[in-house]
mmCIF file of C-alpha atoms in Angstrom:
data_model
loop_
_atom_site.group_PDB
_atom_site.id
_atom_site.type_symbol
_atom_site.label_atom_id
_atom_site.label_comp_id
_atom_site.label_asym_id
_atom_site.label_seq_id
_atom_site.Cartn_x
_atom_site.Cartn_y
_atom_site.Cartn_z
ATOM 1 C CA MET A 432 119.648 -126.144 66.340
ATOM 2 C CA LEU A 433 120.533 -129.810 66.578
ATOM 3 C CA SER A 434 123.227 -129.027 69.066
ATOM 4 C CA ARG A 435 120.658 -127.239 71.216
ATOM 5 C CA LEU A 436 118.458 -130.298 71.366
ATOM 6 C CA LYS A 437 121.293 -132.476 72.602
ATOM 7 C CA SER A 438 121.354 -133.182 76.357
ATOM 8 C CA LYS A 439 123.957 -131.599 78.554
ATOM 9 C CA SER A 440 125.974 -134.761 78.906
ATOM 10 C CA GLU A 441 126.305 -135.011 75.157
ATOM 11 C CA VAL A 442 127.894 -131.555 74.838
ATOM 12 C CA PRO A 443 131.598 -132.092 74.368
ATOM 13 C CA ALA A 444 133.821 -130.678 77.060
ATOM 14 C CA PRO A 445 135.999 -127.780 75.871
ATOM 15 C CA SER A 446 139.465 -128.607 74.758
ATOM 16 C CA ALA A 447 142.269 -128.450 77.255
ATOM 17 C CA THR A 448 144.018 -125.553 75.607
ATOM 18 C CA VAL A 449 141.868 -122.769 76.986
ATOM 19 C CA TRP A 450 143.071 -119.420 78.097
ATOM 20 C CA HIS A 451 141.323 -119.600 81.527
ATOM 21 C CA PRO A 452 140.059 -122.356 83.771
ATOM 22 C CA ASN A 453 136.595 -123.640 82.965
ATOM 23 C CA PHE A 454 134.537 -123.481 86.123
ATOM 24 C CA ARG A 455 131.211 -124.435 84.487
ATOM 25 C CA ASN A 456 129.421 -127.403 86.001
ATOM 26 C CA TYR A 457 127.531 -128.831 83.099
ATOM 27 C CA GLN A 458 125.349 -131.036 85.314
ATOM 28 C CA LYS A 459 124.006 -128.035 87.146
ATOM 29 C CA LEU A 460 123.621 -125.727 84.191
ATOM 30 C CA PRO A 461 119.983 -125.220 83.086
ATOM 31 C CA ASP A 462 118.634 -126.980 80.052
ATOM 32 C CA ILE A 463 118.589 -124.317 77.460
ATOM 33 C CA LYS A 464 117.133 -126.401 74.581
ATOM 34 C CA VAL A 465 113.977 -125.000 72.942
ATOM 35 C CA VAL A 466 111.935 -127.993 74.111
ATOM 36 C CA ARG A 467 113.408 -129.420 77.261
ATOM 37 C CA THR A 468 114.150 -133.129 77.521
ATOM 38 C CA ALA A 469 112.112 -133.291 80.719
ATOM 39 C CA PHE A 470 109.058 -132.308 78.684
ATOM 40 C CA PHE A 471 109.424 -135.409 76.506
ATOM 41 C CA ILE A 472 110.173 -137.657 79.462
ATOM 42 C CA ASN A 473 107.203 -136.334 81.425
ATOM 43 C CA GLY A 474 104.990 -136.525 78.362
ATOM 44 C CA ALA A 475 105.966 -140.110 77.716
ATOM 45 C CA ALA A 476 105.456 -141.006 81.375
ATOM 46 C CA ILE A 477 102.015 -139.386 81.432
ATOM 47 C CA LEU A 478 101.107 -141.118 78.182
ATOM 48 C CA VAL A 479 102.101 -144.475 79.627
ATOM 49 C CA VAL A 480 100.114 -143.820 82.798
ATOM 50 C CA VAL A 481 97.065 -142.662 80.852
ATOM 51 C CA SER A 482 97.287 -145.719 78.567
ATOM 52 C CA LEU A 483 97.514 -148.012 81.555
ATOM 53 C CA LEU A 484 94.627 -146.209 83.206
ATOM 54 C CA ILE A 485 92.500 -146.592 80.088
ATOM 55 C CA LEU A 486 93.383 -150.302 79.880
ATOM 56 C CA LEU A 487 92.554 -150.877 83.548
ATOM 57 C CA GLY A 488 89.364 -148.847 83.244
ATOM 58 C CA PHE A 489 88.291 -150.713 80.144
ATOM 59 C CA ASN A 490 88.926 -154.054 81.863
ATOM 60 C CA GLU A 491 86.949 -152.946 84.900
ATOM 61 C CA TRP A 492 84.117 -151.720 82.705
ATOM 62 C CA GLN A 493 84.084 -155.077 80.878
ATOM 63 C CA LEU A 494 84.056 -156.895 84.203
ATOM 64 C CA HIS A 495 81.233 -154.735 85.428
ATOM 65 C CA ALA A 496 79.211 -155.429 82.272
ATOM 66 C CA VAL A 497 79.767 -159.187 82.584
ATOM 67 C CA ASN A 498 78.860 -159.106 86.264
ATOM 68 C CA ALA A 499 75.731 -157.103 85.493
ATOM 69 C CA GLN A 500 74.708 -159.718 82.919
ATOM 70 C CA THR A 501 75.415 -162.502 85.407
ATOM 71 C CA THR A 502 73.265 -160.773 88.006
ATOM 72 C CA ALA A 503 70.408 -160.376 85.546
ATOM 73 C CA ILE A 504 70.621 -164.028 84.536
ATOM 74 C CA GLN A 505 70.870 -165.101 88.167
ATOM 75 C CA SER A 506 67.626 -163.291 88.928
ATOM 76 C CA GLN A 507 66.063 -165.076 85.944
ATOM 77 C CA ILE A 508 67.346 -168.395 87.314
ATOM 78 C CA ASP A 509 65.960 -167.586 90.767
ATOM 79 C CA ARG A 510 62.594 -166.808 89.210
ATOM 80 C CA ASP A 511 62.501 -169.985 87.049
ATOM 81 C CA THR A 512 64.025 -172.505 89.458
ATOM 82 C CA LYS A 513 60.805 -173.446 91.215
ATOM 83 C CA LEU A 514 58.808 -173.826 88.001
ATOM 84 C CA SER A 515 61.619 -175.729 86.326
ATOM 85 C CA ASP A 516 61.960 -178.132 89.259
ATOM 86 C CA GLN A 517 58.230 -178.767 89.143
ATOM 87 C CA SER A 518 58.485 -179.412 85.404
ATOM 88 C CA VAL A 519 61.341 -181.864 85.920
ATOM 89 C CA VAL A 520 59.365 -183.784 88.538
ATOM 90 C CA LEU A 521 56.357 -183.791 86.223
ATOM 91 C CA PHE A 522 58.478 -184.988 83.322
ATOM 92 C CA LYS A 523 59.955 -187.829 85.357
ATOM 93 C CA SER A 524 56.430 -188.960 86.199
ATOM 94 C CA PHE A 525 55.569 -188.649 82.517
ATOM 95 C CA GLN A 526 58.573 -190.773 81.531
ATOM 96 C CA ALA A 527 57.610 -193.454 84.029
ATOM 97 C CA GLU A 528 54.051 -193.552 82.707
ATOM 98 C CA GLU A 529 55.248 -193.410 79.106
ATOM 99 C CA SER A 530 57.591 -196.353 79.570
ATOM 100 C CA LYS A 531 54.634 -198.537 80.589
ATOM 101 C CA VAL A 532 52.665 -197.534 77.492
ATOM 102 C CA ASN A 533 55.715 -198.088 75.276
ATOM 103 C CA GLU A 534 56.261 -201.495 76.816
ATOM 104 C CA VAL A 535 52.701 -202.533 76.024
ATOM 105 C CA ASP A 536 52.964 -201.103 72.517
ATOM 106 C CA THR A 537 56.214 -202.982 71.853
ATOM 107 C CA PHE A 538 54.730 -206.201 73.188
ATOM 108 C CA VAL A 539 51.565 -205.954 71.095
ATOM 109 C CA LYS A 540 53.422 -205.053 67.889
ATOM 110 C CA SER A 541 56.186 -207.626 68.303
ATOM 111 C CA LYS A 542 54.242 -210.413 66.559
ATOM 112 C CA ALA A 543 51.830 -210.412 63.655
ATOM 113 C CA ALA A 544 48.228 -211.378 64.345
ATOM 114 C CA VAL A 545 47.824 -215.053 63.393
ATOM 115 C CA SER A 546 44.074 -214.746 62.882
ATOM 116 C CA THR A 547 44.553 -212.002 60.268
ATOM 117 C CA ILE A 548 46.980 -214.176 58.273
ATOM 118 C CA ILE A 549 44.667 -217.207 58.429
ATOM 119 C CA LEU A 550 41.734 -215.092 57.276
ATOM 120 C CA ARG A 551 43.785 -213.714 54.368
ATOM 121 C CA LEU A 552 44.914 -217.200 53.359
ATOM 122 C CA GLY A 553 41.305 -218.373 53.525
ATOM 123 C CA GLU A 554 40.100 -215.473 51.371
ATOM 124 C CA THR A 555 42.701 -216.028 48.663
ATOM 125 C CA LEU A 556 42.756 -219.843 48.610
ATOM 126 C CA PRO A 557 42.340 -221.157 45.040
ATOM 127 C CA LYS A 558 39.511 -223.617 44.440
ATOM 128 C CA ASN A 559 41.825 -226.556 43.667
ATOM 129 C CA VAL A 560 43.893 -226.124 46.800
ATOM 130 C CA ALA A 561 43.029 -227.164 50.356
ATOM 131 C CA LEU A 562 44.915 -226.311 53.524
ATOM 132 C CA ASP A 563 45.872 -229.297 55.678
ATOM 133 C CA LEU A 564 48.181 -227.586 58.130
ATOM 134 C CA LEU A 565 49.287 -224.103 59.049
ATOM 135 C CA ASP A 566 52.304 -224.063 61.294
ATOM 136 C CA PHE A 567 53.363 -220.625 62.508
ATOM 137 C CA ARG A 568 56.948 -220.841 63.718
ATOM 138 C CA GLU A 569 59.419 -218.358 65.120
ATOM 139 C CA ASN A 570 60.943 -217.763 61.695
ATOM 140 C CA GLY A 571 57.984 -218.250 59.380
ATOM 141 C CA LEU A 572 54.959 -220.202 58.300
ATOM 142 C CA VAL A 573 54.780 -223.763 57.031
ATOM 143 C CA MET A 574 51.758 -224.437 54.847
ATOM 144 C CA ARG A 575 50.830 -228.035 54.045
ATOM 145 C CA LEU A 576 48.404 -228.280 51.155
ATOM 146 C CA SER A 577 46.431 -230.817 49.183
ATOM 147 C CA VAL A 578 46.159 -229.871 45.520
ATOM 148 C CA ARG A 579 43.503 -231.377 43.331
ATOM 149 C CA GLY A 580 44.334 -232.690 39.867
ATOM 150 C CA THR A 581 46.780 -234.906 38.076
ATOM 151 C CA PRO A 582 50.379 -234.552 39.250
ATOM 152 C CA ASP A 583 51.417 -232.331 36.337
ATOM 153 C CA VAL A 584 48.407 -230.050 36.613
ATOM 154 C CA ALA A 585 48.529 -229.999 40.454
ATOM 155 C CA SER A 586 52.184 -228.980 40.418
ATOM 156 C CA GLY A 587 51.233 -226.069 38.155
ATOM 157 C CA TYR A 588 48.442 -225.046 40.545
ATOM 158 C CA ALA A 589 50.851 -225.180 43.456
ATOM 159 C CA THR A 590 53.407 -223.030 41.637
ATOM 160 C CA THR A 591 50.726 -220.526 40.649
ATOM 161 C CA TYR A 592 49.497 -220.427 44.236
ATOM 162 C CA LEU A 593 52.995 -219.793 45.531
ATOM 163 C CA GLU A 594 53.382 -216.915 43.063
ATOM 164 C CA GLN A 595 50.016 -215.578 44.152
ATOM 165 C CA LEU A 596 51.144 -215.658 47.787
ATOM 166 C CA ARG A 597 54.392 -213.923 46.891
ATOM 167 C CA SER A 598 52.562 -211.070 45.173
ATOM 168 C CA ASP A 599 49.972 -210.653 47.926
ATOM 169 C CA SER A 600 50.390 -207.183 49.424
ATOM 170 C CA GLN A 601 48.877 -208.306 52.721
ATOM 171 C CA LEU A 602 51.554 -210.955 53.165
ATOM 172 C CA LYS A 603 54.465 -208.528 52.973
ATOM 173 C CA LEU A 604 55.625 -209.608 56.417
ATOM 174 C CA PHE A 605 57.092 -212.639 54.646
ATOM 175 C CA GLU A 606 60.112 -212.168 52.427
ATOM 176 C CA GLU A 607 60.810 -215.643 51.076
ATOM 177 C CA PHE A 608 58.275 -218.049 49.571
ATOM 178 C CA THR A 609 59.592 -221.540 48.803
ATOM 179 C CA PHE A 610 58.610 -225.181 48.343
ATOM 180 C CA THR A 611 60.043 -227.182 51.235
ATOM 181 C CA GLY A 612 60.239 -230.319 49.108
ATOM 182 C CA THR A 613 59.124 -231.904 45.895
ATOM 183 C CA PRO A 614 55.336 -232.159 45.631
ATOM 184 C CA SER A 615 54.284 -235.802 45.839
ATOM 185 C CA PRO A 616 50.973 -237.627 45.384
ATOM 186 C CA ASN A 617 49.149 -238.644 48.557
ATOM 187 C CA PRO A 618 47.549 -242.072 48.002
ATOM 188 C CA ALA A 619 45.130 -241.542 50.907
ATOM 189 C CA THR A 620 43.581 -238.460 49.328
ATOM 190 C CA ASN A 621 44.502 -238.949 45.660
ATOM 191 C CA ARG A 622 45.814 -235.399 45.710
ATOM 192 C CA MET A 623 49.224 -233.860 45.541
ATOM 193 C CA ALA A 624 50.771 -233.125 48.913
ATOM 194 C CA VAL A 625 52.635 -229.814 48.753
ATOM 195 C CA GLU A 626 54.446 -227.863 51.436
ATOM 196 C CA PHE A 627 55.442 -224.204 51.359
ATOM 197 C CA PHE A 628 57.611 -222.242 53.708
ATOM 198 C CA LEU A 629 57.060 -218.508 54.051
ATOM 199 C CA ARG A 630 60.009 -216.975 55.828
ATOM 200 C CA LEU A 631 59.362 -213.935 57.982
ATOM 201 C CA LYS A 632 61.265 -210.728 57.262
ATOM 202 C CA GLY A 633 64.423 -210.559 59.329
ATOM 203 C CA ALA A 634 64.208 -214.229 60.351
ATOM 204 C CA PRO A 635 67.721 -215.694 60.581
ATOM 205 C CA ALA A 636 67.557 -218.911 58.570
ATOM 206 C CA VAL A 637 65.149 -221.271 56.911
ATOM 207 C CA LYS A 638 64.215 -224.266 59.039
ATOM 208 C CA LYS A 639 62.447 -226.812 56.933
ATOM 209 C CA MET B 1313 125.832 -145.418 93.445
ATOM 210 C CA MET B 1314 123.159 -142.926 94.446
ATOM 211 C CA THR B 1315 122.821 -141.905 98.043
ATOM 212 C CA ASN B 1316 119.475 -141.210 99.666
ATOM 213 C CA ALA B 1317 120.080 -137.533 99.249
ATOM 214 C CA ASP B 1318 120.776 -138.003 95.559
ATOM 215 C CA GLN B 1319 117.624 -140.055 95.206
ATOM 216 C CA PHE B 1320 115.578 -137.430 97.042
ATOM 217 C CA ALA B 1321 117.071 -134.759 94.844
ATOM 218 C CA PHE B 1322 116.269 -136.770 91.733
ATOM 219 C CA VAL B 1323 112.647 -137.198 92.831
ATOM 220 C CA LYS B 1324 112.413 -133.536 93.682
ATOM 221 C CA LYS B 1325 113.838 -132.624 90.321
ATOM 222 C CA ASN B 1326 111.579 -134.987 88.313
ATOM 223 C CA PRO B 1327 108.365 -135.196 90.288
ATOM 224 C CA ILE B 1328 106.085 -135.879 87.304
ATOM 225 C CA SER B 1329 108.082 -138.637 85.690
ATOM 226 C CA VAL B 1330 108.826 -140.323 89.006
ATOM 227 C CA GLY B 1331 105.202 -140.020 90.095
ATOM 228 C CA CYS B 1332 104.052 -141.385 86.740
ATOM 229 C CA GLY B 1333 106.490 -144.263 87.078
ATOM 230 C CA VAL B 1334 105.116 -145.161 90.494
ATOM 231 C CA VAL B 1335 101.513 -144.886 89.293
ATOM 232 C CA ALA B 1336 102.365 -146.928 86.197
ATOM 233 C CA LEU B 1337 103.853 -149.664 88.339
ATOM 234 C CA ALA B 1338 100.752 -149.675 90.526
ATOM 235 C CA LEU B 1339 98.534 -149.818 87.443
ATOM 236 C CA ILE B 1340 100.541 -152.691 85.927
ATOM 237 C CA ALA B 1341 100.224 -154.582 89.198
ATOM 238 C CA GLY B 1342 96.492 -153.872 89.228
ATOM 239 C CA ILE B 1343 96.051 -155.011 85.619
ATOM 240 C CA TYR B 1344 98.046 -158.151 86.359
ATOM 241 C CA LEU B 1345 96.110 -158.964 89.508
ATOM 242 C CA ARG B 1346 92.742 -158.389 87.813
ATOM 243 C CA SER B 1347 93.705 -160.219 84.617
ATOM 244 C CA ASP B 1348 91.944 -163.452 85.714
ATOM 245 C CA ALA B 1349 88.764 -161.717 86.789
ATOM 246 C CA ILE B 1350 87.249 -161.274 83.314
ATOM 247 C CA PRO B 1351 87.730 -164.865 82.062
ATOM 248 C CA GLU B 1352 86.435 -166.116 85.406
ATOM 249 C CA ALA B 1353 83.374 -163.859 85.242
ATOM 250 C CA GLU B 1354 82.780 -164.853 81.617
ATOM 251 C CA GLY B 1355 82.964 -168.526 82.591
ATOM 252 C CA ILE B 1356 80.374 -167.975 85.301
ATOM 253 C CA LEU B 1357 78.214 -166.050 82.831
ATOM 254 C CA VAL B 1358 78.335 -168.872 80.285
ATOM 255 C CA GLN B 1359 77.456 -171.394 82.980
ATOM 256 C CA LYS B 1360 74.567 -169.286 84.296
ATOM 257 C CA THR B 1361 73.301 -168.607 80.784
ATOM 258 C CA ALA B 1362 73.221 -172.324 80.015
ATOM 259 C CA GLN B 1363 71.426 -172.983 83.282
ATOM 260 C CA ALA B 1364 68.898 -170.223 82.605
ATOM 261 C CA GLU B 1365 68.282 -171.529 79.094
ATOM 262 C CA ARG B 1366 67.781 -175.041 80.441
ATOM 263 C CA TYR B 1367 65.274 -173.802 82.996
ATOM 264 C CA ALA B 1368 63.464 -171.724 80.390
ATOM 265 C CA LEU B 1369 63.230 -174.729 78.066
ATOM 266 C CA ASN B 1370 62.000 -176.922 80.922
ATOM 267 C CA ILE B 1371 59.207 -174.455 81.539
ATOM 268 C CA LYS B 1372 58.463 -174.016 77.838
ATOM 269 C CA TYR B 1373 58.225 -177.729 77.097
ATOM 270 C CA SER B 1374 56.156 -178.467 80.172
ATOM 271 C CA ALA B 1375 53.375 -176.161 79.055
ATOM 272 C CA GLN B 1376 50.925 -179.004 78.426
ATOM 273 C CA LEU B 1377 52.746 -181.679 80.353
ATOM 274 C CA LYS B 1378 50.216 -181.830 83.155
ATOM 275 C CA GLU B 1379 47.348 -182.570 80.754
ATOM 276 C CA GLN B 1380 49.474 -185.106 78.873
ATOM 277 C CA LEU B 1381 50.459 -186.795 82.111
ATOM 278 C CA GLU B 1382 46.828 -187.036 83.140
ATOM 279 C CA ALA B 1383 45.948 -188.590 79.775
ATOM 280 C CA LEU B 1384 48.815 -191.040 80.084
ATOM 281 C CA ALA B 1385 47.881 -191.923 83.657
ATOM 282 C CA GLY B 1386 44.344 -192.616 82.427
ATOM 283 C CA ALA B 1387 45.714 -194.890 79.695
ATOM 284 C CA ASN B 1388 47.879 -196.703 82.217
ATOM 285 C CA LYS B 1389 44.889 -197.235 84.474
ATOM 286 C CA GLU B 1390 43.211 -198.977 81.560
ATOM 287 C CA ILE B 1391 46.387 -200.977 80.885
ATOM 288 C CA ASP B 1392 46.504 -202.081 84.512
ATOM 289 C CA GLY B 1393 43.001 -203.456 84.102
ATOM 290 C CA ARG B 1394 44.135 -205.547 81.153
ATOM 291 C CA ILE B 1395 47.255 -206.987 82.744
ATOM 292 C CA VAL B 1396 47.403 -210.646 83.733
ATOM 293 C CA ARG B 1397 48.687 -211.626 87.171
ATOM 294 C CA ALA B 1398 50.823 -214.755 87.010
ATOM 295 C CA SER B 1399 49.958 -215.633 90.588
ATOM 296 C CA GLN B 1400 46.205 -215.612 89.860
ATOM 297 C CA LEU B 1401 46.135 -219.013 88.191
ATOM 298 C CA GLY B 1402 42.420 -219.496 88.840
ATOM 299 C CA THR B 1403 41.473 -216.202 87.188
ATOM 300 C CA ASN B 1404 43.720 -216.941 84.227
ATOM 301 C CA THR B 1405 42.225 -220.395 83.736
ATOM 302 C CA GLN B 1406 38.771 -218.869 84.023
ATOM 303 C CA TYR B 1407 39.635 -216.477 81.186
ATOM 304 C CA PHE B 1408 40.451 -219.333 78.808
ATOM 305 C CA TYR B 1409 37.334 -221.282 79.809
ATOM 306 C CA LYS B 1410 35.294 -218.175 79.140
ATOM 307 C CA LEU B 1411 36.873 -217.944 75.675
ATOM 308 C CA GLN B 1412 35.972 -221.598 75.201
ATOM 309 C CA SER B 1413 32.336 -221.029 76.080
ATOM 310 C CA ASP B 1414 32.134 -217.829 73.988
ATOM 311 C CA SER B 1415 33.656 -219.393 70.870
ATOM 312 C CA GLY B 1416 32.351 -222.936 71.168
ATOM 313 C CA VAL B 1417 35.724 -224.652 70.873
ATOM 314 C CA LYS B 1418 36.734 -227.567 73.051
ATOM 315 C CA LEU B 1419 39.704 -226.840 75.304
ATOM 316 C CA LEU B 1420 41.964 -229.857 74.999
ATOM 317 C CA ASP B 1421 44.905 -228.601 76.989
ATOM 318 C CA PHE B 1422 45.774 -225.506 78.950
ATOM 319 C CA ARG B 1423 48.990 -224.836 80.837
ATOM 320 C CA GLN B 1424 50.449 -221.709 82.324
ATOM 321 C CA GLY B 1425 54.225 -221.447 82.216
ATOM 322 C CA THR B 1426 56.582 -219.755 84.593
ATOM 323 C CA ALA B 1427 56.739 -216.016 84.234
ATOM 324 C CA GLY B 1428 60.115 -214.381 83.861
ATOM 325 C CA VAL B 1429 61.593 -211.965 86.352
ATOM 326 C CA VAL B 1430 60.947 -208.272 85.940
ATOM 327 C CA ALA B 1431 64.215 -206.514 85.139
ATOM 328 C CA LYS B 1432 64.544 -203.855 87.813
ATOM 329 C CA GLY B 1433 64.312 -200.392 86.340
ATOM 330 C CA LYS B 1434 64.097 -201.694 82.789
ATOM 331 C CA SER B 1435 60.540 -202.963 82.544
ATOM 332 C CA THR B 1436 57.340 -202.959 84.489
ATOM 333 C CA PHE B 1437 55.648 -205.972 82.978
ATOM 334 C CA VAL B 1438 56.680 -209.511 82.239
ATOM 335 C CA PRO B 1439 55.406 -211.892 79.564
ATOM 336 C CA ILE B 1440 53.572 -214.879 81.052
ATOM 337 C CA PRO B 1441 53.696 -217.957 78.808
ATOM 338 C CA PHE B 1442 50.709 -220.197 78.120
ATOM 339 C CA SER B 1443 50.223 -223.368 76.082
ATOM 340 C CA VAL B 1444 46.731 -223.930 74.773
ATOM 341 C CA SER B 1445 45.179 -226.559 72.520
ATOM 342 C CA VAL B 1446 41.628 -226.322 71.299
ATOM 343 C CA GLN B 1447 39.454 -228.226 68.870
ATOM 344 C CA GLY B 1448 36.554 -226.970 66.839
ATOM 345 C CA THR B 1449 35.194 -225.997 63.468
ATOM 346 C CA LEU B 1450 36.939 -223.286 61.478
ATOM 347 C CA PRO B 1451 34.529 -220.521 62.585
ATOM 348 C CA GLN B 1452 34.860 -221.630 66.201
ATOM 349 C CA VAL B 1453 38.633 -221.784 66.034
ATOM 350 C CA MET B 1454 38.802 -218.388 64.320
ATOM 351 C CA LYS B 1455 36.488 -216.831 66.885
ATOM 352 C CA PHE B 1456 38.636 -218.230 69.694
ATOM 353 C CA LEU B 1457 41.778 -216.909 68.036
ATOM 354 C CA ARG B 1458 40.390 -213.451 67.357
ATOM 355 C CA GLU B 1459 39.001 -213.081 70.858
ATOM 356 C CA LEU B 1460 42.332 -214.164 72.255
ATOM 357 C CA GLU B 1461 44.313 -211.728 70.094
ATOM 358 C CA SER B 1462 42.054 -208.741 70.524
ATOM 359 C CA GLY B 1463 40.534 -209.608 73.849
ATOM 360 C CA ASN B 1464 40.763 -208.135 77.296
ATOM 361 C CA HIS B 1465 44.376 -209.117 77.877
ATOM 362 C CA TYR B 1466 47.440 -208.192 75.815
ATOM 363 C CA CYS B 1467 48.447 -211.344 73.965
ATOM 364 C CA ARG B 1468 51.039 -212.312 71.378
ATOM 365 C CA ILE B 1469 51.179 -215.709 69.718
ATOM 366 C CA LEU B 1470 54.680 -217.109 69.488
ATOM 367 C CA THR B 1471 53.927 -220.325 67.606
ATOM 368 C CA ALA B 1472 50.670 -221.760 66.328
ATOM 369 C CA SER B 1473 49.694 -224.915 64.561
ATOM 370 C CA CYS B 1474 46.308 -225.378 62.971
ATOM 371 C CA ALA B 1475 45.652 -228.761 61.390
ATOM 372 C CA GLY B 1476 42.714 -230.698 60.071
ATOM 373 C CA SER B 1477 42.357 -234.143 58.641
ATOM 374 C CA ALA B 1478 43.414 -234.324 55.022
ATOM 375 C CA VAL B 1479 41.170 -237.362 54.496
ATOM 376 C CA ALA B 1480 38.041 -236.296 56.361
ATOM 377 C CA ARG B 1481 37.487 -232.564 55.803
ATOM 378 C CA SER B 1482 34.428 -232.472 58.051
ATOM 379 C CA GLN B 1483 36.515 -233.393 61.076
ATOM 380 C CA PRO B 1484 37.166 -230.575 63.548
ATOM 381 C CA LEU B 1485 40.391 -228.581 63.408
ATOM 382 C CA THR B 1486 42.971 -228.687 66.126
ATOM 383 C CA LEU B 1487 44.707 -225.474 67.092
ATOM 384 C CA SER B 1488 47.775 -225.546 69.327
ATOM 385 C CA LEU B 1489 49.175 -222.272 70.563
ATOM 386 C CA ASN B 1490 52.185 -221.118 72.467
ATOM 387 C CA LEU B 1491 51.436 -217.607 73.533
ATOM 388 C CA GLU B 1492 52.436 -214.926 75.962
ATOM 389 C CA MET B 1493 50.280 -212.512 77.866
ATOM 390 C CA LEU B 1494 51.590 -209.300 79.293
ATOM 391 C CA GLY B 1495 51.402 -209.384 83.019
ATOM 392 C CA LEU B 1496 52.885 -209.003 86.431
ATOM 393 C CA PRO B 1497 54.439 -211.772 88.509
#
């Protein structure tokens, strides 16, 4: 059986010691195998062609699907372009108008209202303390005070007042509350002259 | 070496396999030539999808934009009415004298500084500096200050000094201000 499946070229030529001349042309003899070699070759060739056809067809189908999607999206783009362009123009106008409002808002909120701070200081001023000077600077507030009482008592009042200022929730825009110098008696008023410095939050350095 | 006759005979003898070989070669060439088409089409699709999404979002987010723009334009009209013009020195001086008469303080000094230059494309307005000194009682000074801060024009006080006499408490207070008003050159 195996010998029958072998191609003609593989069949060994008869030995030289034959009793008559061998006139057979093996190339021209028919393939007498049960399943001819040509069947396998043709089958394989057809299989290859069919595979390639399927691959090409699949690629073309994919391409068609992608192109169909692109066409659908393009029609959506064509439909939305006009409205979108109008929206963009409208938004640019909005941005221009908004920038003006933001500029005003930034300007107004950039500094604390001085009148509000003065009113708060006036409301919370202890009875033994008088304000001589309020100096609002870039980095904070200098408060010059006259404190009633003997030097030892007046110094206590001043310290208590500073603590009171520090704990005041409405003065949270200041982050540092300090004496700028040693309290000293003022002979002109017979009161203790005291000076505080309230440094604003984020202010770079204390300038006394 | 095969002659033409041999080749013809070979084709004639194996028509299916030869035909399949030729078709296969043509198909391979076709697949090769079309190999760039899908990535290219996909690239275009991605680009178009992004564009379509952008347009759709533009439309979606602009649903109430017209009304908002109208509201903003109205607000800006009001802002324009409250903006100081640096060139209108007379009008600006008049504003401070009006504050003086409304509050009862005495205007000791009033000077308008030089306005900065509007940065092109960055800002619309420019702060216009003023130096003002007034004298009055505490209620008068406070009224002046409050009207200035919450008055018709947008104002921010850069530095302020409010002092009275430590010896004579009944003496009027002196308030010196360095302030800026939002305006146009």
